[in-house]
Amino acid sequence: MAKGKETLLLSWQAPDKSFAKCILHHGIGHETPTEGATCTVELTPLRPDSPVDGAVIGYPLNEDVTIVLGDRKSCASEILDKCLATMKQGEICTIETSVQCCCETAIELGVKIQLKTFAKTPDVFIMTPAEKLQRAMDYKEKGKEIFQKGRIQCAFRLFAKALKYLIMITGKDVELSNELLAPRQQLKTLCYLNMAACQLKRKHYQYVVENCSKALSLDGKNVKGMYRRAQAYTGLQEYENAKEDLELALNIEPTNKAVKELKQKVHMHLL
């Protein structure tokens, strides 16, 4: 092999066809990173004229970086996570695929990935209730951060991941750790509301109604849940349902400006 050249050893496509990787150097061992694993990685664009940069990838290029699977730092993070989850330590591969960014523009992603080291986190099934709660809180905060940056789809997935960990805190866990009951319920409520906020941005009104209803089943006096559900009902042109939610919200917070303004709009549709 000529100096500076790398030979393709194996081509492999993900089962969901989201990406294909070409292995240039096999890794060692049998283990691969799982969700929450801390990976030391070097990322290199495949072409000098590539539109892919650190902003798209979410990490610096051409140097060692730390990637925690599940962090979703960029539009490309989901693809990178999926690829890293198939790699063994020391493996070098390339991937080429199309990535849909938050601005709805598709970017062709071509990058070489070298997985230098990784450290796994405990499997969810052996995590303590407190560890599950902390993991859920971490995902919720990451989701909130990238929601504010306009990356709605990635944020939704992080809120859903947070909810998954909360659901896996079972009734038995709560009995063993009663101090987890209140924060678990509060965080579940927030996750449902945040997922609804993402779906509202996409005008998926029926899903907004469903998630707000789940939040309200946990906290029946949550004004934000009533307001967002009323927004969704308005989008569905179910104005009587919207009016009912808004009146309940105003009984709790009579001076809430956003609720009062939406109620006026709904009232105009009912005339």
XYZ file of C-alpha atoms in Angstrom, residues 5-213:
209
model
C -3.241 5.636 1.237
C -5.766 3.524 3.121
C -7.339 0.346 1.784
C -11.053 -0.391 2.071
C -11.485 -3.581 4.109
C -15.271 -3.803 4.397
C -18.404 -1.875 3.416
C -21.416 -2.050 5.758
C -24.871 -0.418 5.671
C -26.960 0.354 8.758
C -30.162 -1.733 8.923
C -32.263 1.460 8.817
C -30.242 2.651 5.789
C -29.457 5.941 7.552
C -25.769 5.618 6.692
C -23.173 3.300 5.197
C -19.651 2.969 6.514
C -16.469 1.759 4.882
C -14.004 0.197 7.318
C -10.405 1.191 6.630
C -8.888 -0.358 9.758
C -10.449 -2.987 11.999
C -10.711 -2.322 15.709
C -9.871 -4.681 18.549
C -12.036 -6.677 20.928
C -15.762 -7.348 20.696
C -17.341 -4.466 22.613
C -18.771 -1.307 21.052
C -19.923 1.957 22.688
C -23.465 2.186 24.020
C -25.641 5.160 24.969
C -23.840 7.394 27.469
C -20.395 6.031 26.571
C -17.531 8.544 26.527
C -15.549 8.198 23.295
C -12.234 9.723 22.213
C -12.557 10.293 18.477
C -10.813 12.061 15.596
C -13.028 13.362 12.788
C -11.615 14.290 9.365
C -13.590 15.608 6.346
C -13.229 13.360 3.326
C -12.860 16.216 0.846
C -11.108 19.593 1.172
C -14.081 21.388 -0.444
C -16.614 19.698 1.831
C -19.342 21.932 3.372
C -18.924 19.884 6.535
C -17.295 21.888 9.306
C -17.171 21.884 13.088
C -20.548 23.648 13.309
C -22.317 20.955 11.282
C -20.501 18.103 13.004
C -20.733 19.709 16.443
C -17.104 18.939 17.301
C -13.652 20.225 16.252
C -12.136 18.484 13.243
C -8.684 16.953 12.742
C -7.976 16.576 16.459
C -8.918 14.352 19.383
C -12.381 15.178 20.706
C -14.648 13.660 23.358
C -18.074 12.505 22.230
C -20.691 11.232 24.674
C -23.191 9.064 22.821
C -26.614 10.645 23.101
C -25.466 14.253 23.566
C -26.872 15.389 20.181
C -24.587 18.401 19.824
C -25.285 18.925 16.130
C -27.385 18.018 13.108
C -24.943 15.187 12.381
C -24.791 13.853 15.954
C -27.435 11.171 15.481
C -25.571 9.671 12.511
C -22.240 9.892 14.343
C -23.764 8.179 17.395
C -25.206 5.396 15.264
C -21.884 4.844 13.544
C -19.834 4.926 16.746
C -22.211 2.389 18.288
C -21.068 -0.096 15.598
C -17.324 0.534 16.006
C -14.703 -1.301 18.042
C -11.819 0.472 19.759
C -9.154 1.464 17.246
C -11.461 1.167 14.230
C -11.161 3.686 11.409
C -14.006 4.093 8.945
C -15.612 6.586 6.607
C -19.280 7.477 6.283
C -21.126 9.340 3.552
C -24.771 10.265 3.924
C -27.237 13.134 3.732
C -28.011 15.016 6.968
C -31.162 17.103 7.437
C -30.285 20.211 9.437
C -32.562 22.336 11.622
C -32.808 24.856 8.784
C -34.395 22.033 6.707
C -31.388 22.068 4.355
C -29.855 18.699 3.527
C -26.067 18.579 3.810
C -23.943 15.825 2.347
C -21.862 14.447 5.195
C -18.566 12.794 4.330
C -16.177 12.173 7.208
C -13.505 9.767 8.392
C -13.971 8.578 11.973
C -11.278 7.080 14.172
C -12.487 5.646 17.482
C -9.406 5.762 19.683
C -10.859 4.799 23.075
C -14.214 4.580 24.830
C -15.567 4.016 28.330
C -19.029 2.568 28.849
C -21.599 3.690 31.403
C -23.652 1.205 33.427
C -26.464 -0.489 31.512
C -29.859 1.041 32.298
C -31.081 -2.257 33.750
C -28.431 -2.180 36.488
C -28.600 1.562 37.186
C -29.955 2.698 40.530
C -33.192 4.772 40.593
C -31.122 7.867 41.468
C -28.809 7.256 38.478
C -31.793 6.886 36.143
C -33.262 10.122 37.470
C -29.952 11.950 36.981
C -29.596 10.610 33.436
C -33.137 11.793 32.674
C -32.355 15.245 34.087
C -29.201 15.449 31.950
C -31.091 14.580 28.763
C -33.879 17.031 29.595
C -31.371 19.871 30.088
C -29.551 19.025 26.842
C -32.875 18.960 25.031
C -33.832 22.347 26.455
C -30.498 23.815 25.347
C -30.749 22.696 21.740
C -34.489 23.496 21.539
C -33.498 27.112 22.209
C -31.110 26.848 19.245
C -33.970 25.805 16.966
C -32.987 22.153 16.589
C -36.482 20.874 17.256
C -36.165 17.278 16.088
C -32.994 16.610 18.095
C -34.532 18.278 21.151
C -37.644 16.107 20.886
C -35.532 12.952 20.830
C -33.629 14.042 23.932
C -36.851 14.752 25.824
C -38.108 11.321 24.750
C -34.871 9.724 25.995
C -35.278 11.481 29.329
C -38.818 10.142 29.578
C -37.596 6.616 28.829
C -35.315 6.680 31.874
C -38.121 8.021 34.053
C -40.482 5.289 32.912
C -37.831 2.737 33.837
C -37.947 3.948 37.446
C -40.558 1.379 38.423
C -43.061 1.352 41.245
C -40.741 -0.945 43.176
C -37.899 1.569 42.779
C -40.096 4.358 44.101
C -41.112 2.265 47.104
C -37.440 1.742 47.881
C -36.638 5.431 47.337
C -39.641 7.552 48.302
C -37.608 10.757 47.909
C -37.572 10.074 44.139
C -41.360 10.169 43.751
C -41.872 13.945 43.606
C -38.888 14.821 41.359
C -39.713 11.886 39.044
C -43.291 13.047 38.621
C -42.256 16.669 38.123
C -39.650 15.718 35.522
C -42.107 13.456 33.667
C -44.519 16.388 33.492
C -41.804 18.645 32.063
C -40.774 16.042 29.484
C -44.340 15.657 28.211
C -44.715 19.446 28.030
C -41.380 19.879 26.252
C -42.234 17.167 23.746
C -45.528 18.964 23.159
C -43.636 22.215 22.566
C -41.569 20.499 19.877
C -44.673 19.032 18.248
C -46.382 22.410 18.380
C -43.510 23.876 16.347
C -44.165 21.192 13.721
C -47.948 21.731 13.874
C -48.503 18.121 14.955
C -51.506 19.240 16.951
C -53.013 15.862 17.842
C -49.721 14.740 19.420
C -49.567 18.027 21.315
C -53.001 17.286 22.769
C -51.922 13.775 23.758
C -48.696 14.847 25.483
C -50.299 17.800 27.259
C -53.046 15.487 28.481
